[in-house]
Short mmCIF file of C-alpha atoms and ligand atoms in Angstrom, two decimals:
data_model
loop_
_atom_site.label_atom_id
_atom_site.label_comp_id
_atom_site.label_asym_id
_atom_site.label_seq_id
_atom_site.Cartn_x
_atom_site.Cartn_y
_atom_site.Cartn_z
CA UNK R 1 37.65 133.83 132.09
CA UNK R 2 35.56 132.49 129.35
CA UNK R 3 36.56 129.61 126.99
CA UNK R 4 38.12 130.91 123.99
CA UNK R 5 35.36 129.84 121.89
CA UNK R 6 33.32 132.06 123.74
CA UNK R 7 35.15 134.82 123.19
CA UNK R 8 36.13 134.39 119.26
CA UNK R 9 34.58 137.44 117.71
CA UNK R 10 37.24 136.63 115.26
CA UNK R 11 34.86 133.75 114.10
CA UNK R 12 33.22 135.30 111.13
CA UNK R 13 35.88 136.81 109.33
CA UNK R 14 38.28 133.73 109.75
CA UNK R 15 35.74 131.49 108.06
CA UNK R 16 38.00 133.21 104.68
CA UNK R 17 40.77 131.12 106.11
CA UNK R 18 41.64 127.53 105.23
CA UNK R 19 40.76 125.11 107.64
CA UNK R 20 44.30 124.27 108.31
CA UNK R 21 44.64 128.23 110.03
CA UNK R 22 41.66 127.96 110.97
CA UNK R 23 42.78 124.88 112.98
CA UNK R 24 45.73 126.35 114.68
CA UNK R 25 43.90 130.15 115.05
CA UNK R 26 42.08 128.04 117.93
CA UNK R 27 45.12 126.62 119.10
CA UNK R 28 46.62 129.88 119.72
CA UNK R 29 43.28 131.39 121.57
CA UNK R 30 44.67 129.46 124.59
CA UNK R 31 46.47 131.54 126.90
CA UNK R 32 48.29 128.22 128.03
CA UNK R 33 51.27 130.53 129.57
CA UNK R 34 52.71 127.53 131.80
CA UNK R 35 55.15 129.69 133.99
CA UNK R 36 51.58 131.12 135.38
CA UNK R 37 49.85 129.80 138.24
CA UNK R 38 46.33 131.87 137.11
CA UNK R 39 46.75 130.26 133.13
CA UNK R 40 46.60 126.37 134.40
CA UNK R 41 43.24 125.80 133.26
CA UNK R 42 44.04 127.45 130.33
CA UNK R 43 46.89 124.90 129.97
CA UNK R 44 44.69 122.04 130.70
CA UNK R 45 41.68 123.51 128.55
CA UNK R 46 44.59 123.30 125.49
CA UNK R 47 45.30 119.96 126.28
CA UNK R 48 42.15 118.51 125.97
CA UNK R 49 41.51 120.22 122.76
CA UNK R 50 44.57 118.79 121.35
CA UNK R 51 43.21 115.49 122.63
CA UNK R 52 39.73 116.31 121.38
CA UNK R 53 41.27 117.48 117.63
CA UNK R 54 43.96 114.48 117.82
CA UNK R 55 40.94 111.50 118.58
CA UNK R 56 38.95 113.21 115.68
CA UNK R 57 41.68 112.66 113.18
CA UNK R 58 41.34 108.98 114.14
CA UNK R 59 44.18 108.42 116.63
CA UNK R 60 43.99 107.07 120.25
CA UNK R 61 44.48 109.48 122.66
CA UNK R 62 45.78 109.44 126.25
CA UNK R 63 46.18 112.53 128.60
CA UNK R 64 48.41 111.87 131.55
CA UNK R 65 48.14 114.06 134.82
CA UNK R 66 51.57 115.17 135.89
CA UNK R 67 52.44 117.05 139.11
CA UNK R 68 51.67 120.50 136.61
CA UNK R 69 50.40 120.39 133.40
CA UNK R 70 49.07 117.90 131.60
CA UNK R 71 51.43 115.38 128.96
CA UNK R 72 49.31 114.57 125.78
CA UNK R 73 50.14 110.95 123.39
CA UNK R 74 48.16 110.39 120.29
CA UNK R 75 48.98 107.13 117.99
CA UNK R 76 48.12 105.17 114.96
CA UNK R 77 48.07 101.70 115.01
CA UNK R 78 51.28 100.54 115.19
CA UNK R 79 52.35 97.33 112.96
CA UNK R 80 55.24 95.07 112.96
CA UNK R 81 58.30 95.85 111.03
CA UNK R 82 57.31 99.33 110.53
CA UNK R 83 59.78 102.01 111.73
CA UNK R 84 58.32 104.01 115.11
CA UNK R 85 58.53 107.66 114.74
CA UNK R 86 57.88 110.37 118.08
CA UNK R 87 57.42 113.43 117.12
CA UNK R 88 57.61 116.09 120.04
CA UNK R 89 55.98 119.46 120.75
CA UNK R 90 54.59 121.72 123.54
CA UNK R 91 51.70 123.53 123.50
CA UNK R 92 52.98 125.67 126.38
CA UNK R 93 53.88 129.59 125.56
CA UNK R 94 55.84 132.11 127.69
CA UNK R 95 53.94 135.48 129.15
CA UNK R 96 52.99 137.99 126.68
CA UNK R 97 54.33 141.28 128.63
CA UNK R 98 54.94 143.86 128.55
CA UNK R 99 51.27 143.85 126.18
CA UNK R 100 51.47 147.12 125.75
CA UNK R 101 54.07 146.67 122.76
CA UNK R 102 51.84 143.82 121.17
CA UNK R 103 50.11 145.39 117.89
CA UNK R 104 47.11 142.99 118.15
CA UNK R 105 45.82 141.16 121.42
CA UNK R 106 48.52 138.10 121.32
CA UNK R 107 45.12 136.00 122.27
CA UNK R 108 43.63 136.91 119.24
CA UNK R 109 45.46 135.06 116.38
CA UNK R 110 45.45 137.71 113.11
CA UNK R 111 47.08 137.79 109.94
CA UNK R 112 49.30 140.37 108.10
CA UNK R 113 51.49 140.82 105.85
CA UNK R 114 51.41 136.79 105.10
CA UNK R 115 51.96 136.44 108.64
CA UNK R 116 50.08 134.66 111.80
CA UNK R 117 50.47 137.04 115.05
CA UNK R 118 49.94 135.69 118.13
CA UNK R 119 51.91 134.09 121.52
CA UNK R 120 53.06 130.87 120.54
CA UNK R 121 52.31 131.48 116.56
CA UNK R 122 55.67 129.73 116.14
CA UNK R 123 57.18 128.91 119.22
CA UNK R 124 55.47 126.24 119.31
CA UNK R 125 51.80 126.14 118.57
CA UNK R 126 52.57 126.83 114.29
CA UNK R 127 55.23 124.66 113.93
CA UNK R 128 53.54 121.94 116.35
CA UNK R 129 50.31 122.18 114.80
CA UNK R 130 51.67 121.72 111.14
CA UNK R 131 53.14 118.20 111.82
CA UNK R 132 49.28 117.57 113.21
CA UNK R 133 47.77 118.87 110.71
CA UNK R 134 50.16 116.70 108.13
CA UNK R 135 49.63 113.97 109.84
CA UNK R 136 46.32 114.48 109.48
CA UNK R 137 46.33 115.56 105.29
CA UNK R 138 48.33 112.13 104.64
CA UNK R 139 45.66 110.01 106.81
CA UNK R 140 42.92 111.76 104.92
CA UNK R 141 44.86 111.21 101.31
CA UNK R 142 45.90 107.54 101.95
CA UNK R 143 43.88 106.50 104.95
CA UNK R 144 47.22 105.18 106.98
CA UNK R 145 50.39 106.34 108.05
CA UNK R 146 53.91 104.88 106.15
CA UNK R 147 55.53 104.75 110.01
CA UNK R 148 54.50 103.96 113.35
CA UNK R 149 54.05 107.06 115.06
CA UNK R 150 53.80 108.71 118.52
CA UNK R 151 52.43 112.19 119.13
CA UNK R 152 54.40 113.62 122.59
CA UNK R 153 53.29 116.69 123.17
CA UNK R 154 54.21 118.31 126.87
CA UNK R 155 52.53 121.80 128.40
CA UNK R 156 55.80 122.69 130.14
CA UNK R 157 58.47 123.10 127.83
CA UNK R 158 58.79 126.84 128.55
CA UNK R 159 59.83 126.38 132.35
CA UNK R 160 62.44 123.33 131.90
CA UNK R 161 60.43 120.31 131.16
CA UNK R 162 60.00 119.53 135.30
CA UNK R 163 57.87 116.44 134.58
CA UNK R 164 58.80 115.31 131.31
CA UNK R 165 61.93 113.22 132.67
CA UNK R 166 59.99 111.06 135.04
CA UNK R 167 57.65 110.20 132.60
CA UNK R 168 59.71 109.07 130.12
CA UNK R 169 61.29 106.73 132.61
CA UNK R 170 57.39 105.61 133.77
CA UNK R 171 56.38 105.32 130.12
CA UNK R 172 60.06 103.99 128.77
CA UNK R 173 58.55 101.01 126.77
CA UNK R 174 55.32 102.64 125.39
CA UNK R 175 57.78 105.18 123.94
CA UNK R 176 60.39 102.96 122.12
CA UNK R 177 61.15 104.56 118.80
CA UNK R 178 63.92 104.30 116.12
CA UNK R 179 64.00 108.23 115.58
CA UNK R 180 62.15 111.53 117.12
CA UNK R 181 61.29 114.72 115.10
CA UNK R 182 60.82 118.36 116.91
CA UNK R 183 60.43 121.40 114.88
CA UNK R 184 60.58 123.65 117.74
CA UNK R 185 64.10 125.53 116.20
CA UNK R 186 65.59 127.99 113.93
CA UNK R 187 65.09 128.09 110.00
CA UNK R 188 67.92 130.50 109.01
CA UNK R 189 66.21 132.22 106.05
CA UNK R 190 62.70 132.10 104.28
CA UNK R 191 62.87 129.38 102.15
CA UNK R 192 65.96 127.89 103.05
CA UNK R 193 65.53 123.92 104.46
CA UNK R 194 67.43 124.35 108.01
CA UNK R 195 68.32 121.13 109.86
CA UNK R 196 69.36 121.37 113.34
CA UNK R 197 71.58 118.93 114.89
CA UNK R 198 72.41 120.15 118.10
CA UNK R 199 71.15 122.88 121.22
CA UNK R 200 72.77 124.65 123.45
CA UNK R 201 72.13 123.48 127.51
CA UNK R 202 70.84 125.52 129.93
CA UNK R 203 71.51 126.53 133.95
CA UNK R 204 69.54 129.13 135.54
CA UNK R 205 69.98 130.65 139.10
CA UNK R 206 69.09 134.04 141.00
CA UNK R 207 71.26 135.88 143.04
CA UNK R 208 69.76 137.72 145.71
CA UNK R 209 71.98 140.32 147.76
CA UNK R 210 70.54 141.74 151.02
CA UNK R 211 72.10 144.71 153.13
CA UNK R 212 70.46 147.04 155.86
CA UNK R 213 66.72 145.22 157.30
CA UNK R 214 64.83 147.69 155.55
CA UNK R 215 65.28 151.07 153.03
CA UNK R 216 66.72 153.12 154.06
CA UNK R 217 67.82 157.19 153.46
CA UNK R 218 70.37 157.32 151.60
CA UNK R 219 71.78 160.89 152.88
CA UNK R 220 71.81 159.33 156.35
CA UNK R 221 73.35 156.00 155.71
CA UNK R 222 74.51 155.76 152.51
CA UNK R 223 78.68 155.79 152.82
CA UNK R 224 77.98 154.08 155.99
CA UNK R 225 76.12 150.72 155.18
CA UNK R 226 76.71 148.63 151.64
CA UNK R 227 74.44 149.20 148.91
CA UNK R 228 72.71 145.95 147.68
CA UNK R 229 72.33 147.63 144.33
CA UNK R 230 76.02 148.53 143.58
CA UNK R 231 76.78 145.21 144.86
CA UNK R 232 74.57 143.18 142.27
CA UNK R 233 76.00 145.37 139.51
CA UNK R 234 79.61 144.88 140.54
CA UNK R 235 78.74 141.26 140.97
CA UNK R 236 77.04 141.09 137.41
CA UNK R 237 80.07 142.62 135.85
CA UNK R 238 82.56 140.31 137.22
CA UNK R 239 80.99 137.40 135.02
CA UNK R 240 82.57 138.64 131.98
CA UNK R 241 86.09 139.76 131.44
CA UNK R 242 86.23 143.28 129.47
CA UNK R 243 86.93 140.93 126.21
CA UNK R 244 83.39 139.06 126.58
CA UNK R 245 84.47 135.83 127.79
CA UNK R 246 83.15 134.24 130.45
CA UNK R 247 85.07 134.66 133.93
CA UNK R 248 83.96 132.02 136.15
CA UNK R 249 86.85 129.33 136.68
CA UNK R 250 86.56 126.31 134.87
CA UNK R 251 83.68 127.54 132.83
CA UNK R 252 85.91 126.50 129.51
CA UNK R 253 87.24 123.08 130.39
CA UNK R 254 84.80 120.66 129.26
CA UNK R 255 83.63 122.89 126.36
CA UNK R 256 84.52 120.81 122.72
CA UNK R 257 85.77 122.89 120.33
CA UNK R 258 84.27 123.90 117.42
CA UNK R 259 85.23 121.43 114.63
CA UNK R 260 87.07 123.28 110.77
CA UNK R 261 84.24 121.18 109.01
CA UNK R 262 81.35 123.52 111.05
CA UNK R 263 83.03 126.26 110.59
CA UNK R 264 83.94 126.13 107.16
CA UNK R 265 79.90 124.78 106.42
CA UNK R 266 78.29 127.78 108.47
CA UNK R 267 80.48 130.26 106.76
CA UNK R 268 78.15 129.48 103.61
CA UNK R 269 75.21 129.29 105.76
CA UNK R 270 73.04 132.50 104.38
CA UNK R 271 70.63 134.57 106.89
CA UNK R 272 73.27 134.51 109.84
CA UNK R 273 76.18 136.54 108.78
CA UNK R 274 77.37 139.00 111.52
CA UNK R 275 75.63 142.25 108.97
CA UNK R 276 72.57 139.68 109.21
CA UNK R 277 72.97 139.40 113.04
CA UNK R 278 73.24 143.11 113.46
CA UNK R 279 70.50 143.74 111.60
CA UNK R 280 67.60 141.30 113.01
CA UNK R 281 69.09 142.12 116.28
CA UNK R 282 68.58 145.80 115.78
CA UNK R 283 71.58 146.45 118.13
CA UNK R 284 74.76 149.13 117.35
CA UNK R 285 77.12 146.72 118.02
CA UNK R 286 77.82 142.89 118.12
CA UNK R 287 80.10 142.02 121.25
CA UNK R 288 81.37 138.49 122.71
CA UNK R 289 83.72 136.10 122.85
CA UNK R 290 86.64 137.16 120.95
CA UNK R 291 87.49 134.64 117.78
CA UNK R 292 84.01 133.46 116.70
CA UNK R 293 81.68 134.58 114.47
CA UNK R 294 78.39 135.28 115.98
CA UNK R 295 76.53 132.57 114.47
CA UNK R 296 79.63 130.48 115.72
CA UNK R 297 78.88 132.26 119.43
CA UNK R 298 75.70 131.47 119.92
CA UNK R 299 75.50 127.81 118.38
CA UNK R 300 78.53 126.44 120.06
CA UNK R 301 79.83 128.60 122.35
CA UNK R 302 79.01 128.69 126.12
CA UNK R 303 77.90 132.26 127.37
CA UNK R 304 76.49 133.85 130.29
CA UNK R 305 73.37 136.07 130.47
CA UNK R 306 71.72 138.63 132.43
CA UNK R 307 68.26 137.73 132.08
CA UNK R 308 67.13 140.66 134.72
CA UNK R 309 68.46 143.09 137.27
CA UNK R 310 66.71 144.77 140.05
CA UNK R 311 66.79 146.95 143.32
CA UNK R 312 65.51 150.00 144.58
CA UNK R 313 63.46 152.94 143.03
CA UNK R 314 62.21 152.45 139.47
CA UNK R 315 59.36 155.24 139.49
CA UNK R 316 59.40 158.79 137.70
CA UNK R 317 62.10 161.44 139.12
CA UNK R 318 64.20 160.24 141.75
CA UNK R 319 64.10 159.06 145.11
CA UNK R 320 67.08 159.29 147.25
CA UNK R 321 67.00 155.51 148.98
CA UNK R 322 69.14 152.96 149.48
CA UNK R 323 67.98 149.95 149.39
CA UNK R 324 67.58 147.13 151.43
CA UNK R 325 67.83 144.14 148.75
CA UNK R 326 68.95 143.29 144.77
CA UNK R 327 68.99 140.63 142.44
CA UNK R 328 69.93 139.33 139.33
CA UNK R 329 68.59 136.30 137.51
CA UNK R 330 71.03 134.54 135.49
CA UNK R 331 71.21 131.58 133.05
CA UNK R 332 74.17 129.96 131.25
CA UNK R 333 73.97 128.30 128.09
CA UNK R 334 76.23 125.28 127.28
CA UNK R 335 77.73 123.52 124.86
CA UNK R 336 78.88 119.97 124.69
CA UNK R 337 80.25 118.11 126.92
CA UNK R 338 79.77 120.87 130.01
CA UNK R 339 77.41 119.52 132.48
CA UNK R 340 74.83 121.92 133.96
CA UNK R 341 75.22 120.63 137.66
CA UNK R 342 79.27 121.06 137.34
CA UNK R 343 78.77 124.41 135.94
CA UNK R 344 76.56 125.49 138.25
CA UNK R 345 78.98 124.68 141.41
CA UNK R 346 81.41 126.77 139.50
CA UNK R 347 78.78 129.40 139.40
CA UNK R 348 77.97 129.11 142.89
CA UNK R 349 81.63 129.42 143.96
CA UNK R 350 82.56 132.37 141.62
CA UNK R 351 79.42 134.66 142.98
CA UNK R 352 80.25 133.59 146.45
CA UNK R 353 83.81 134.54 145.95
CA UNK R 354 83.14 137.83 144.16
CA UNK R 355 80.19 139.18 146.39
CA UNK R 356 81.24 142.51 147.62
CA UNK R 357 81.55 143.23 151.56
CA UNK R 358 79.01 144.28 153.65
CA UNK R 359 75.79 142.44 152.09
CA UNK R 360 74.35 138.50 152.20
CA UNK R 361 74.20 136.63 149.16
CA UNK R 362 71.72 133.98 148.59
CA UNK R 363 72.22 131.70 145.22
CA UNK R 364 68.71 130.18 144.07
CA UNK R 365 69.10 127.55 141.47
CA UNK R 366 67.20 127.02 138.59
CA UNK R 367 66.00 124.53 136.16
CA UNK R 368 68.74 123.42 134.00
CA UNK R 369 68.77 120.98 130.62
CA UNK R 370 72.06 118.91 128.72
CA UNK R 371 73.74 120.18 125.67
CA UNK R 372 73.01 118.65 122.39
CA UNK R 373 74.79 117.43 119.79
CA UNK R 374 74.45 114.60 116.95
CA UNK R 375 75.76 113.41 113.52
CA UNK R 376 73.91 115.40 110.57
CA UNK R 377 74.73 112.87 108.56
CA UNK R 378 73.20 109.92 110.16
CA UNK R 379 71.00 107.75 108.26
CA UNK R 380 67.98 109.57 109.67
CA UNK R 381 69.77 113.13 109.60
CA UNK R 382 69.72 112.06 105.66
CA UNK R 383 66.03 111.26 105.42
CA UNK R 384 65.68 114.52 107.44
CA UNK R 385 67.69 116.52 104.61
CA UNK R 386 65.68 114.49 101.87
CA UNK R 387 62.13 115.45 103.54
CA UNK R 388 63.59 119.24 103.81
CA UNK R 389 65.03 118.79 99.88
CA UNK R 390 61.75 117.92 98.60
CA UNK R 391 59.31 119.62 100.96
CA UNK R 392 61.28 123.28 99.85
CA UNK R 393 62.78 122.79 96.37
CA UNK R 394 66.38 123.91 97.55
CA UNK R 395 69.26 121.87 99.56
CA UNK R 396 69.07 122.35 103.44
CA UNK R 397 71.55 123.76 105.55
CA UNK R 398 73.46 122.22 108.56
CA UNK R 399 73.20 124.01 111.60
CA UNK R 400 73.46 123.93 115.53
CA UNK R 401 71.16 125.86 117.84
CA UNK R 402 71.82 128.65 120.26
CA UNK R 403 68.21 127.85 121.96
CA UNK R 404 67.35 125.10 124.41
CA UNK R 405 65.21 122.42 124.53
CA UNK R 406 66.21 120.32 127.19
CA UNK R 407 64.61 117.19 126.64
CA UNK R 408 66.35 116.65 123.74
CA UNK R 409 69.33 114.88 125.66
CA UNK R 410 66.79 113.38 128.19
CA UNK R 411 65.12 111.62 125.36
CA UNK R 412 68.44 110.34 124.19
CA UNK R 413 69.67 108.91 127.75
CA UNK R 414 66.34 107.66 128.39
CA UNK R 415 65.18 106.02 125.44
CA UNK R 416 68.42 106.18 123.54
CA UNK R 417 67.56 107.67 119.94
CA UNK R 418 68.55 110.76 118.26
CA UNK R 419 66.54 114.07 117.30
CA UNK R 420 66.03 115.61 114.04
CA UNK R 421 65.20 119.15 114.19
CA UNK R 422 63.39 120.46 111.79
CA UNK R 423 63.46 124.43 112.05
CA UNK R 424 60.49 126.41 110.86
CA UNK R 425 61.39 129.75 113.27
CA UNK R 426 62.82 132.77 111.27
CA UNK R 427 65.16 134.72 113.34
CA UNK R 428 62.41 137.46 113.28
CA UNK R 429 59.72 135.76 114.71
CA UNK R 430 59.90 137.46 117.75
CA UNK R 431 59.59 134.58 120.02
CA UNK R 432 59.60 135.32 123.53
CA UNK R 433 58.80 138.55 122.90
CA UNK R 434 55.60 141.04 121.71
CA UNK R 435 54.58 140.43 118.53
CA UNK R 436 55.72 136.97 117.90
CA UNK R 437 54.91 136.09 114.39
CA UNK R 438 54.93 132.59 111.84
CA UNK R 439 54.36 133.83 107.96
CA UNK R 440 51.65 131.53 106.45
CA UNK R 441 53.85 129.98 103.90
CA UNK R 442 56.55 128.55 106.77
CA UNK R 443 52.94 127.10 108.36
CA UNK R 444 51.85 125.52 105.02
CA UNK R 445 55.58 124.08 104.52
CA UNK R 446 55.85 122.42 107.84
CA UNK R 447 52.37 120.80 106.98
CA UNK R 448 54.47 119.29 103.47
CA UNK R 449 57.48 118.66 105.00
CA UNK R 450 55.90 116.28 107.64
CA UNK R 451 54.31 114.11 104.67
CA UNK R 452 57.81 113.98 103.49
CA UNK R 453 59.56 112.91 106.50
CA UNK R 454 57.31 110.51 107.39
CA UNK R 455 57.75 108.99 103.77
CA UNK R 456 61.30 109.71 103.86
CA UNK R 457 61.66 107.83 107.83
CA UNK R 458 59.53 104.88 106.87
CA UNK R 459 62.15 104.24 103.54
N1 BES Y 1 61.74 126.63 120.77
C1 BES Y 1 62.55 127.19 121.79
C2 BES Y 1 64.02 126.91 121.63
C3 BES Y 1 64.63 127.33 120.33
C4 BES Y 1 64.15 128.38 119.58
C5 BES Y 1 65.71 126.64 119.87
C6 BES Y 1 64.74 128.74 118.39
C7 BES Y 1 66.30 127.01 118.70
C8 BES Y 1 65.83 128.06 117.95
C9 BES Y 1 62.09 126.68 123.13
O1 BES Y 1 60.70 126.72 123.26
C10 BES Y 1 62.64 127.54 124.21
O2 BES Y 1 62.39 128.71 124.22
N2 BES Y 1 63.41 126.96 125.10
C11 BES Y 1 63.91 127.63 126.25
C12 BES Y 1 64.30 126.56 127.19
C13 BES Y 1 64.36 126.95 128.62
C14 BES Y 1 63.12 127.61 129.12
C15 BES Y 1 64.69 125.73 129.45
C16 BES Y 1 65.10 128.50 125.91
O3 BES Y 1 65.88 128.18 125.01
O4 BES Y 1 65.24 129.55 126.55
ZN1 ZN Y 2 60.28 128.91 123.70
#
């Protein structure tokens, strides 16, 4: 594959874009998909033109080799009695299919309608590359920083941060900070300061059911044998009671519960109403756990998701088989104080318990990642609000996360401070997905609001 500078026919007519796009349009020309073996040295091409764009804006650089991709640290001097600062990205993105649904080539960063398309255009590469790039606007208007600060930027974020946790224990002392700053989360509404103080955890397993040693036909066998495909379907369904909550025993009993003060705040919070929910969503009907609003469901309530299902013939017309094997691949997302490893040996026990007769189940586990939760109103979670107050013109809201980010908790058992979250994603940025999208003006805020904070953290 050729470099993406090679291929930029897009060169020419970006030159009409401010350097600051034009800065993060070459960002996003990385395929740096980590989940894919064939895209590591795209990952590791991104990396070193993070370092290479970092070192230019006057900051010393280290890459560090990892058993995958690569972990990137850029910092300023650092001076006595200064407050230290990390601020944390990953210039990782998920695959783009199925490409067919992607209105432009999601290689090939374009803009419309006042908004950057392209994989990663705000999970993470926008929102990452505007706390770079203000970084870099305050260095070239004052010619220092007000804090101490640490770049951390990781190239596996998207596939459960596998290295990360080893080398924040290996780099523990070179990390010590007094606060770290991610905008890697939601922002509820354009124009509307969101501060994040918490995330949902994460466990992820596959289930794989096998039956007869190969396909087989179904008018000869089926009736006879068990089929691996009803199986996995009955299995699925048994997660959830008919009312939407979660089966599995135990699942509950660590959960906190939701405290009146959140409730009563994200009642106000605009942009995530259950009309608002129905609408992004595009779905005919909301469903869960009974007694919670849906912004209340997916920030801190636990759930349980079908992330894919598969067996037997998918082609045109049918095919009268029945097939040798299924599976499902499952995650669980958490809420404080459940533990992923405890709620995964509940997981375990409930599919082993609930497998129908007649077929082998086989539980894979996944990568998994803590719960989050911290005080808003910390003295940081203030400067955070202040930064957000001034950078926008309009008071910030107070919210909790139904995304992961795993590391979040590692940081804070590891090096023991707290994470602001600084949301720049609009709940229609399609990340994840085709046609992920960051509109310009969320881009040029995040490049304000990270002059603020800094000012605002070094007060
Ligand atoms: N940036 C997201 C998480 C996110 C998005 C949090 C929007 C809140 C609002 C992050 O890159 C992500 O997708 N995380 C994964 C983690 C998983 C792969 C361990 C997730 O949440 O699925
Ligand atoms: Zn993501």
């Amino acid at each position: 594959m050729n470099s993406p500078c090679e291929r930029d026919p897009l060169a020419a007519s970006i030159s009409a874009v401010t350097p600051e796009l034009e800065n993060l349009f070459s960002f996003l020309r990385f395929p740096s998909v980590s989940t894919d073996s064939r895209h590591a040295g795209d990952v590791r091409l991104c990396a070193e033109w993070l370092i290479a764009k970092l070192a230019a804006m006057g900051l010393r650089t280290e890459l560090h080799e990892t058993p995958k991709h690569p972990v990137v640290i850029a910092r300023n001097e650092h001076l006595a009695g200064r407050r230290t600062v990390l601020i944390y990205g990953h210039y990782d993105v998920q695959p783009v299919d199925p490409l067919a649904l992607w209105s432009s080539d999601p290689f090939q960063p374009e803009i419309r309608e006042g908004k950057i398309w392209a994989r990663g255009a705000t999970d993470n590469k926008g929102q990452m590359m505007a706390h770079v790039l203000g970084v870099e606007k305050t260095l070239r208007e004052n010619g220092k920083l007000p804090v101490n600060l640490i770049f951390l930027f990781e190239g596996e974020e998207e596939i459960g941060s596998p290295s990360l946790p080893a080398f924040l224990l290996e780099h523990r002392d070179a990390l010590r900070c007094d606060v770290i700053a991610i905008s890697d989360t939601g922002m509820v509404a354009p124009g509307v300061p969101t501060l994040g103080y918490g995330l949902r955890g994460i466990a992820c397993c596959e289930v794989i059911l096998r039956g007869p040693k190969g396909d087989l036909h179904s008018g000869l066998f089926g009736g006879a044998v068990a089929n691996p495909a009803a199986a996995v379907a009955r299995l699925v369904s048994s997660l959830h009671g008919l009312d939407g909550r979660v089966m599995v025993d135990g699942f509950y009993d660590a959960v906190r519960p939701l405290e009146a003060w959140e409730r009563e705040m994200w009642a106000k919070v605009p942009g995530v109403s259950d009309e608002d929910f129905l609408q992004v969503t595009g779905s005919p009907g909301l469903f869960g756990e009974p007694g919670y609003t849906s912004a209340e469901r997916t920030w801190a309530r636990p759930t349980a998701e079908v992330n894919g299902i598969g067996s037997g013939y998918q082609g045109e017309g049918s095919k009268t088989v029945l097939p040798a094997e299924a599976f499902a691949k499952l995650s669980f997302r958490l809420v404080p104080d459940q533990s992923p490893q405890v709620v995964m040996e509940q997981v375990k026990r409930h599919l082993e318990r609930h497998c129908p007769p007649g077929v082998d189940i086989e539980v894979q586990v996944g990568h998994d990642g803590k719960p989050y939760v911290a005080d808003p109103h910390s003295k940081f979670g203030l400067a955070a609000q202040a930064a957000l107050r001034r950078s926008f013109g309009a008071e910030p809201v107070l919210i909790r996360e139904g995304g992961s980010i795993p590391i979040v908790q590692t940081f804070r058992d590891t090096l023991g401070v707290d994470t602001l979250l600084l949301g720049l994603a609009l709940s229609d940025a399609q990340i994840h997905a085709p046609n992920e999208n960051f509109p310009v003006a969320n881009f040029e805020a995040g490049i304000r609001l990270n002059q603020a904070l800094l000012a605002e953290l070094a007060r």
